[in-house]
Coordinates of N, CA, C and O in Angstrom, one line a residue:
X19 N 44.8 20.4 26.2 CA 44.3 21.7 26.2 C 42.8 21.7 26.0 O 42.3 21.0 25.2
X20 N 42.1 22.5 26.7 CA 40.6 22.5 26.6 C 40.2 23.4 25.4 O 41.0 24.2 24.9
X21 N 39.0 23.3 25.1 CA 38.5 24.1 23.9 C 38.6 25.6 24.1 O 39.1 26.2 23.1
X22 N 38.3 26.2 25.2 CA 38.5 27.6 25.4 C 39.9 28.0 25.3 O 40.3 29.1 24.7
X23 N 40.8 27.2 25.8 CA 42.3 27.5 25.8 C 42.7 27.5 24.3 O 43.5 28.3 23.9
X24 N 42.3 26.5 23.6 CA 42.7 26.4 22.2 C 42.2 27.5 21.4 O 42.8 28.1 20.5
X25 N 40.9 28.0 21.7 CA 40.3 29.1 21.0 C 41.1 30.4 21.2 O 41.3 31.2 20.4
X26 N 41.6 30.6 22.5 CA 42.3 31.8 22.8 C 43.7 31.9 22.1 O 44.2 33.0 22.1
X27 N 44.2 30.8 21.6 CA 45.4 30.8 20.9 C 45.3 31.2 19.4 O 46.2 31.1 18.7
X28 N 44.1 31.5 19.0 CA 43.8 31.8 17.6 C 43.3 33.3 17.5 O 42.6 33.8 18.4
X29 N 43.7 34.0 16.5 CA 43.2 35.3 16.2 C 41.8 35.2 15.6 O 41.3 34.2 15.4
X30 N 41.2 36.4 15.4 CA 39.9 36.4 14.8 C 39.8 35.8 13.4 O 38.8 35.4 12.9
X31 N 41.0 35.9 12.7 CA 41.0 35.4 11.3 C 41.2 33.9 11.3 O 41.2 33.2 10.3
X32 N 41.5 33.3 12.5 CA 41.7 31.9 12.6 C 43.1 31.5 12.6 O 43.5 30.3 12.8
X33 N 44.0 32.4 12.3 CA 45.5 32.1 12.3 C 45.9 31.9 13.8 O 45.4 32.5 14.7
X34 N 46.8 31.0 14.0 CA 47.3 30.7 15.3 C 48.0 32.0 15.9 O 48.7 32.7 15.1
X35 N 47.8 32.3 17.1 CA 48.4 33.4 17.8 C 49.7 33.0 18.5 O 49.7 31.9 19.0
X36 N 50.7 33.8 18.3 CA 52.0 33.5 19.0 C 51.8 33.6 20.5 O 51.2 34.5 20.9
X37 N 52.5 32.7 21.2 CA 52.4 32.8 22.7 C 53.0 34.2 23.1 O 53.9 34.7 22.5
X38 N 52.5 34.7 24.2 CA 52.9 36.1 24.7 C 54.4 36.2 24.9 O 55.0 37.2 24.6
X39 N 55.0 35.1 25.4 CA 56.5 35.2 25.7 C 57.3 35.4 24.4 O 58.3 36.0 24.4
X40 N 56.8 34.9 23.3 CA 57.5 35.0 22.1 C 57.5 36.4 21.5 O 58.4 36.9 20.9
X41 N 56.4 37.2 21.8 CA 56.4 38.5 21.3 C 57.1 39.5 22.3 O 57.6 40.5 21.9
X42 N 57.3 39.1 23.6 CA 57.9 39.9 24.5 C 59.4 39.6 24.7 O 60.2 40.4 25.2
X43 N 59.9 38.5 24.2 CA 61.3 38.1 24.3 C 62.2 39.1 23.7 O 63.2 39.5 24.3
X44 N 61.9 39.6 22.4 CA 62.8 40.6 21.9 C 62.9 41.9 22.7 O 63.9 42.5 22.8
X45 N 61.7 42.3 23.2 CA 61.7 43.5 24.1 C 62.6 43.3 25.3 O 63.4 44.2 25.6
X46 N 62.4 42.2 26.0 CA 63.3 41.9 27.1 C 64.7 41.9 26.8 O 65.6 42.5 27.5
X47 N 65.1 41.3 25.6 CA 66.5 41.2 25.2 C 67.1 42.6 24.9 O 68.2 42.9 25.3
X48 N 66.3 43.5 24.2 CA 66.9 44.8 23.9 C 67.0 45.7 25.1 O 67.9 46.5 25.3
X49 N 66.0 45.5 26.1 CA 66.1 46.3 27.3 C 67.3 45.8 28.1 O 68.1 46.7 28.6
X50 N 67.6 44.5 28.2 CA 68.7 44.0 28.9 C 70.0 44.5 28.2 O 71.0 44.9 28.9
X51 N 70.1 44.4 26.9 CA 71.3 44.9 26.2 C 71.5 46.4 26.4 O 72.6 46.8 26.7
X52 N 70.5 47.2 26.2 CA 70.6 48.6 26.4 C 70.9 49.0 27.9 O 71.8 49.8 28.1
X53 N 70.3 48.3 28.8 CA 70.6 48.5 30.2 C 72.1 48.2 30.6 O 72.7 48.9 31.3
X54 N 72.6 47.1 30.0 CA 74.0 46.8 30.2 C 74.9 47.9 29.6 O 75.9 48.3 30.3
X55 N 74.6 48.4 28.5 CA 75.4 49.5 27.9 C 75.3 50.8 28.7 O 76.3 51.4 29.0
X56 N 74.1 51.2 29.1 CA 73.9 52.4 29.9 C 74.6 52.3 31.3 O 75.2 53.2 31.7
X57 N 74.4 51.1 31.9 CA 75.0 51.0 33.3 C 76.5 50.9 33.2 O 77.2 51.4 34.1
X58 N 77.1 50.4 32.1 CA 78.5 50.4 31.9 C 79.1 51.8 31.7 O 80.1 52.1 32.3
X59 N 78.4 52.6 31.0 CA 78.8 54.0 30.8 C 78.7 54.7 32.1 O 79.6 55.5 32.4
X60 N 77.7 54.5 32.9 CA 77.5 55.2 34.2 C 78.6 54.7 35.1 O 79.2 55.6 35.8
X61 N 78.9 53.5 35.2 CA 80.0 52.9 36.0 C 81.3 53.5 35.6 O 82.1 53.9 36.5
X62 N 81.6 53.6 34.3 CA 82.9 54.2 33.9 C 83.0 55.7 34.3 O 84.0 56.1 34.8
X63 N 81.9 56.4 34.2 CA 81.9 57.8 34.7 C 82.2 57.9 36.2 O 82.9 58.7 36.6
X64 N 81.5 57.0 36.9 CA 81.7 57.0 38.4 C 83.2 56.7 38.8 O 83.7 57.2 39.7
X65 N 83.8 55.8 38.0 CA 85.2 55.5 38.2 C 86.1 56.6 37.9 O 87.1 56.9 38.5
X66 N 85.8 57.3 36.8 CA 86.6 58.4 36.3 C 86.5 59.6 37.2 O 87.4 60.4 37.4
X67 N 85.3 59.8 37.8 CA 85.0 61.0 38.7 C 84.4 60.6 40.0 O 83.2 60.8 40.3
X68 N 85.2 60.0 40.9 CA 84.7 59.4 42.1 C 84.3 60.5 43.1 O 84.9 61.6 43.1
X69 N 83.3 60.3 43.9 CA 82.8 61.2 44.9 C 83.8 61.1 46.1 O 84.2 60.0 46.5
X70 N 84.1 62.2 46.7 CA 85.0 62.3 47.9 C 84.1 62.0 49.1 O 82.9 62.4 49.1
X71 N 84.5 61.4 50.1 CA 83.7 61.1 51.3 C 83.2 62.5 51.9 O 83.9 63.4 52.1
X72 N 81.9 62.6 52.0 CA 81.2 63.8 52.5 C 81.1 64.8 51.4 O 80.5 65.9 51.7
X73 N 81.6 64.6 50.2 CA 81.5 65.6 49.2 C 80.3 65.4 48.3 O 79.6 64.4 48.3
X74 N 80.0 66.4 47.5 CA 78.9 66.4 46.6 C 79.2 65.3 45.5 O 80.2 65.3 44.8
X75 N 78.3 64.4 45.2 CA 78.5 63.3 44.2 C 78.2 63.8 42.8 O 77.2 63.6 42.2
X76 N 79.2 64.6 42.3 CA 79.0 65.2 41.0 C 78.8 64.2 39.8 O 78.0 64.5 38.9
X77 N 79.5 63.1 39.8 CA 79.3 62.2 38.7 C 77.9 61.7 38.6 O 77.3 61.6 37.5
X78 N 77.3 61.3 39.7 CA 75.9 60.8 39.7 C 74.9 62.0 39.4 O 74.0 61.8 38.6
X79 N 75.2 63.2 39.9 CA 74.4 64.3 39.6 C 74.4 64.6 38.1 O 73.3 64.7 37.5
X80 N 75.5 64.7 37.5 CA 75.6 65.0 36.0 C 75.1 63.8 35.2 O 74.5 64.0 34.1
X81 N 75.3 62.6 35.7 CA 74.7 61.4 34.9 C 73.2 61.6 34.9 O 72.6 61.4 33.8
X82 N 72.6 61.9 36.0 CA 71.1 62.0 36.0 C 70.6 63.2 35.2 O 69.6 63.1 34.5
X83 N 71.3 64.3 35.3 CA 70.8 65.5 34.6 C 71.0 65.3 33.1 O 70.1 65.6 32.3
X84 N 72.1 64.8 32.6 CA 72.4 64.6 31.2 C 71.4 63.5 30.7 O 70.8 63.7 29.6
X85 N 71.3 62.4 31.4 CA 70.3 61.4 31.0 C 68.9 61.9 30.9 O 68.2 61.5 29.9
X86 N 68.5 62.7 31.8 CA 67.1 63.3 31.7 C 67.0 64.2 30.5 O 66.0 64.2 29.8
X87 N 68.0 65.0 30.2 CA 68.0 65.8 29.0 C 67.9 65.0 27.7 O 67.1 65.3 26.8
X88 N 68.7 63.9 27.7 CA 68.6 63.0 26.5 C 67.3 62.4 26.4 O 66.7 62.2 25.3
X89 N 66.7 62.0 27.5 CA 65.3 61.4 27.5 C 64.3 62.4 26.9 O 63.5 62.0 26.1
X90 N 64.5 63.7 27.2 CA 63.6 64.7 26.7 C 63.7 64.8 25.2 O 62.7 64.8 24.5
X91 N 64.9 64.9 24.7 CA 65.1 64.9 23.2 C 64.6 63.7 22.5 O 64.0 63.7 21.5
X92 N 65.0 62.5 23.1 CA 64.6 61.2 22.5 C 63.1 61.1 22.4 O 62.6 60.7 21.4
X93 N 62.3 61.5 23.4 CA 60.9 61.4 23.4 C 60.3 62.3 22.3 O 59.3 61.9 21.6
X94 N 60.8 63.5 22.1 CA 60.3 64.4 21.0 C 60.7 63.7 19.7 O 59.8 63.7 18.8
X95 N 61.8 63.2 19.5 CA 62.2 62.6 18.3 C 61.4 61.4 17.9 O 60.9 61.3 16.8
X96 N 61.1 60.5 18.9 CA 60.3 59.3 18.5 C 58.8 59.6 18.5 O 58.1 58.7 18.0
X97 N 58.4 60.7 19.1 CA 56.9 60.9 19.0 C 56.5 62.0 18.0 O 55.5 61.9 17.4
X98 N 57.4 62.9 17.7 CA 57.1 64.0 16.8 C 57.7 63.9 15.4 O 57.2 64.5 14.4
X99 N 58.8 63.2 15.3 CA 59.6 63.2 14.0 C 59.6 61.8 13.3 O 59.4 61.7 12.2
X100 N 60.0 60.8 14.1 CA 60.4 59.6 13.5 C 59.5 58.4 14.0 O 59.3 58.3 15.2
X101 N 58.9 57.7 13.1 CA 58.2 56.5 13.5 C 59.2 55.4 13.7 O 59.6 54.7 12.8
X102 N 59.7 55.2 14.9 CA 60.7 54.3 15.2 C 60.2 52.9 15.2 O 59.1 52.6 15.5
X103 N 61.1 52.0 15.0 CA 60.9 50.5 15.1 C 60.4 50.2 16.5 O 60.8 50.9 17.5
X104 N 59.6 49.2 16.7 CA 59.0 49.0 18.0 C 60.0 48.7 19.1 O 59.7 48.8 20.3
X105 N 61.3 48.3 18.8 CA 62.3 48.0 19.8 C 63.2 49.2 20.1 O 64.0 49.1 21.0
X106 N 63.1 50.3 19.4 CA 64.0 51.4 19.6 C 63.7 52.0 21.0 O 64.6 52.3 21.8
X107 N 62.4 52.2 21.3 CA 62.1 52.9 22.6 C 62.5 52.0 23.8 O 63.1 52.5 24.7
X108 N 62.2 50.7 23.8 CA 62.7 49.8 24.9 C 64.2 49.8 25.0 O 64.7 49.8 26.1
X109 N 64.9 49.7 23.8 CA 66.3 49.6 23.8 C 66.9 50.9 24.4 O 67.7 50.9 25.3
X110 N 66.6 52.0 23.8 CA 67.3 53.3 24.1 C 66.7 53.9 25.3 O 67.4 54.3 26.3
X111 N 65.4 54.1 25.3 CA 64.7 54.8 26.4 C 64.7 54.0 27.8 O 65.2 54.5 28.8
X112 N 64.2 52.8 27.7 CA 64.2 52.0 28.9 C 65.6 51.4 29.3 O 66.0 51.4 30.4
X113 N 66.2 50.8 28.3 CA 67.5 50.1 28.5 C 68.7 51.1 28.7 O 69.2 51.2 29.8
X114 N 69.1 51.7 27.6 CA 70.3 52.6 27.7 C 70.1 53.7 28.7 O 70.9 53.8 29.7
X115 N 69.1 54.5 28.6 CA 68.9 55.6 29.5 C 68.5 55.2 30.9 O 68.8 55.8 31.8
X116 N 67.7 54.1 30.9 CA 67.3 53.6 32.3 C 68.5 53.1 33.0 O 68.6 53.2 34.2
X117 N 69.5 52.4 32.3 CA 70.7 51.9 32.9 C 71.7 53.0 33.2 O 72.5 52.9 34.1
X118 N 71.7 54.1 32.4 CA 72.6 55.2 32.6 C 72.2 56.0 33.7 O 73.0 56.3 34.6
X119 N 71.0 56.5 33.8 CA 70.5 57.3 34.9 C 70.4 56.4 36.1 O 70.2 55.2 36.0
X120 N 70.6 57.0 37.3 CA 70.6 56.2 38.5 C 70.1 56.9 39.7 O 70.8 57.4 40.5
X121 N 68.7 56.8 39.8 CA 68.1 57.5 40.9 C 68.2 56.6 42.2 O 68.0 57.1 43.3
X122 N 68.5 55.3 42.0 CA 68.8 54.5 43.2 C 70.1 54.9 43.8 O 70.2 55.0 45.1
X123 N 71.1 55.1 43.0 CA 72.4 55.6 43.6 C 72.2 57.0 44.2 O 72.8 57.3 45.2
X124 N 71.4 57.8 43.6 CA 71.1 59.1 44.1 C 70.5 59.0 45.6 O 71.0 59.7 46.5
X125 N 69.6 58.1 45.8 CA 69.0 57.8 47.1 C 70.1 57.3 48.1 O 70.2 57.8 49.2
X126 N 70.9 56.4 47.6 CA 72.0 55.9 48.5 C 73.0 57.0 48.8 O 73.5 57.1 50.0
X127 N 73.4 57.8 47.9 CA 74.3 58.9 48.1 C 73.7 59.8 49.2 O 74.5 60.3 50.1
X128 N 72.5 60.2 49.1 CA 71.8 61.0 50.1 C 71.9 60.4 51.5 O 72.3 61.0 52.5
X129 N 71.6 59.1 51.6 CA 71.6 58.4 52.8 C 73.1 58.4 53.4 O 73.3 58.6 54.6
X130 N 74.1 58.1 52.5 CA 75.5 58.1 53.0 C 75.9 59.5 53.5 O 76.6 59.6 54.5
X131 N 75.5 60.5 52.8 CA 75.9 61.9 53.2 C 75.2 62.2 54.6 O 75.9 62.7 55.5
X132 N 74.0 61.9 54.8 CA 73.3 62.1 56.1 C 74.0 61.3 57.2 O 74.3 61.8 58.3
X133 N 74.2 60.0 56.9 CA 74.8 59.1 57.9 C 76.2 59.5 58.3 O 76.7 59.2 59.4
X134 N 76.9 60.1 57.4 CA 78.3 60.5 57.6 C 78.5 61.9 58.2 O 79.6 62.4 58.3
X135 N 77.3 62.5 58.6 CA 77.4 63.8 59.2 C 77.4 65.0 58.3 O 77.8 66.0 58.7
X136 N 76.9 64.8 57.1 CA 76.8 65.9 56.1 C 75.4 66.0 55.6 O 75.1 66.0 54.4
X137 N 74.5 66.3 56.5 CA 73.0 66.4 56.1 C 72.8 67.6 55.2 O 71.9 67.5 54.3
X138 N 73.5 68.7 55.3 CA 73.3 69.9 54.5 C 73.7 69.5 53.0 O 73.0 69.9 52.1
X139 N 74.8 68.8 52.9 CA 75.2 68.4 51.5 C 74.2 67.4 51.0 O 73.8 67.5 49.8
X140 N 73.7 66.5 51.8 CA 72.7 65.6 51.3 C 71.4 66.3 50.9 O 70.8 65.9 49.9
X141 N 71.0 67.2 51.7 CA 69.8 68.0 51.3 C 70.0 68.8 50.1 O 69.1 68.9 49.2
X142 N 71.1 69.4 50.0 CA 71.5 70.2 48.7 C 71.5 69.3 47.5 O 70.9 69.7 46.5
X143 N 72.1 68.1 47.7 CA 72.1 67.2 46.6 C 70.7 66.7 46.2 O 70.4 66.6 45.0
X144 N 69.9 66.4 47.2 CA 68.5 66.0 47.0 C 67.8 67.0 46.2 O 67.2 66.7 45.1
X145 N 67.8 68.3 46.6 CA 67.1 69.3 45.9 C 67.7 69.7 44.6 O 66.9 69.8 43.6
X146 N 69.0 69.8 44.5 CA 69.6 70.1 43.2 C 69.4 69.1 42.1 O 69.1 69.5 41.0
X147 N 69.5 67.8 42.5 CA 69.2 66.8 41.5 C 67.8 66.8 41.0 O 67.5 66.7 39.8
X148 N 66.9 66.9 41.9 CA 65.5 67.0 41.5 C 65.2 68.1 40.6 O 64.6 68.0 39.5
X149 N 65.6 69.3 41.0 CA 65.4 70.5 40.2 C 66.1 70.5 38.8 O 65.5 70.8 37.8
X150 N 67.4 70.1 38.9 CA 68.2 70.0 37.6 C 67.6 68.9 36.7 O 67.6 69.2 35.5
X151 N 67.3 67.8 37.2 CA 66.8 66.7 36.3 C 65.5 67.1 35.7 O 65.3 66.9 34.4
X152 N 64.5 67.6 36.4 CA 63.2 68.0 35.9 C 63.4 69.2 34.9 O 62.8 69.2 33.8
X153 N 64.3 70.1 35.3 CA 64.6 71.3 34.3 C 65.2 70.8 33.1 O 64.9 71.3 32.0
X154 N 66.1 69.8 33.2 CA 66.8 69.3 32.0 C 65.8 68.7 31.0 O 65.9 68.9 29.8
X155 N 64.9 67.9 31.5 CA 63.8 67.3 30.6 C 63.0 68.4 30.0 O 62.8 68.4 28.8
X156 N 62.5 69.3 30.8 CA 61.7 70.3 30.3 C 62.4 71.2 29.2 O 61.9 71.5 28.1
X157 N 63.6 71.6 29.5 CA 64.4 72.4 28.6 C 64.7 71.7 27.3 O 64.7 72.3 26.2
X158 N 65.1 70.4 27.5 CA 65.4 69.6 26.3 C 64.2 69.5 25.4 O 64.3 69.6 24.1
X159 N 63.1 69.2 25.9 CA 61.8 69.0 25.1 C 61.5 70.4 24.4 O 61.3 70.4 23.2
X160 N 61.5 71.4 25.2 CA 61.2 72.8 24.7 C 62.2 73.2 23.6 O 61.8 73.6 22.5
X161 N 63.5 73.0 23.8 CA 64.5 73.3 22.8 C 64.4 72.5 21.6 O 64.4 73.0 20.4
X162 N 64.1 71.2 21.7 CA 64.0 70.3 20.6 C 62.8 70.7 19.7 O 62.9 70.8 18.5
X163 N 61.7 70.9 20.4 CA 60.5 71.3 19.6 C 60.7 72.7 19.0 O 60.2 72.9 17.9
X164 N 61.4 73.6 19.6 CA 61.6 74.9 19.0 C 62.5 74.8 17.8 O 62.2 75.4 16.8
X165 N 63.5 74.0 17.9 CA 64.4 73.8 16.7 C 63.6 73.1 15.6 O 63.7 73.5 14.4
X166 N 62.8 72.2 15.9 CA 62.0 71.5 14.9 C 61.0 72.5 14.2 O 60.8 72.5 13.0
X167 N 60.4 73.4 15.0 CA 59.5 74.4 14.5 C 60.2 75.4 13.6 O 59.7 75.8 12.6
X168 N 61.4 75.8 14.1 CA 62.2 76.7 13.3 C 62.7 76.2 12.0 O 62.8 76.9 11.0
X169 N 62.9 74.9 11.9 CA 63.4 74.2 10.7 C 62.4 73.9 9.7 O 62.6 73.6 8.6
X170 N 61.1 74.0 10.1 CA 60.0 73.7 9.2 C 59.9 74.8 8.2 O 60.0 76.0 8.5
X171 N 59.6 74.5 6.9 CA 59.5 75.5 5.9 C 58.2 76.4 6.0 O 57.3 76.1 6.6

């Protein structure tokens, strides 16, 4: 190891600095665990409520809308109320909710609808999901902040 490399592994106080991968490993682990939980929940919902060929994919639609609403509430809670542990946001926000919501399946569903001769349904699904998901985040944030303001003495 050369002198500049050895120097970069020390903090200003002279204490050895942990390698970057050691500080990021817990974050990667909780994102992976949360993602597995969220994706499993989404998959279970898709099995329980399958889309009919050429029909509106309701399970994916509601998964994305509910997930966006929960993201809105979660962001208010961890930014305005609770000083969360550094792994809570990656676990729940990126992992669980990132695995639960599925905008890639949304895109595939649109393509399948168009390819199978249902372009109107595909366009309706495209627009409805976009509007509903954005509205869900906005309404959830506004409602959560309003409840918090109302509850303050």
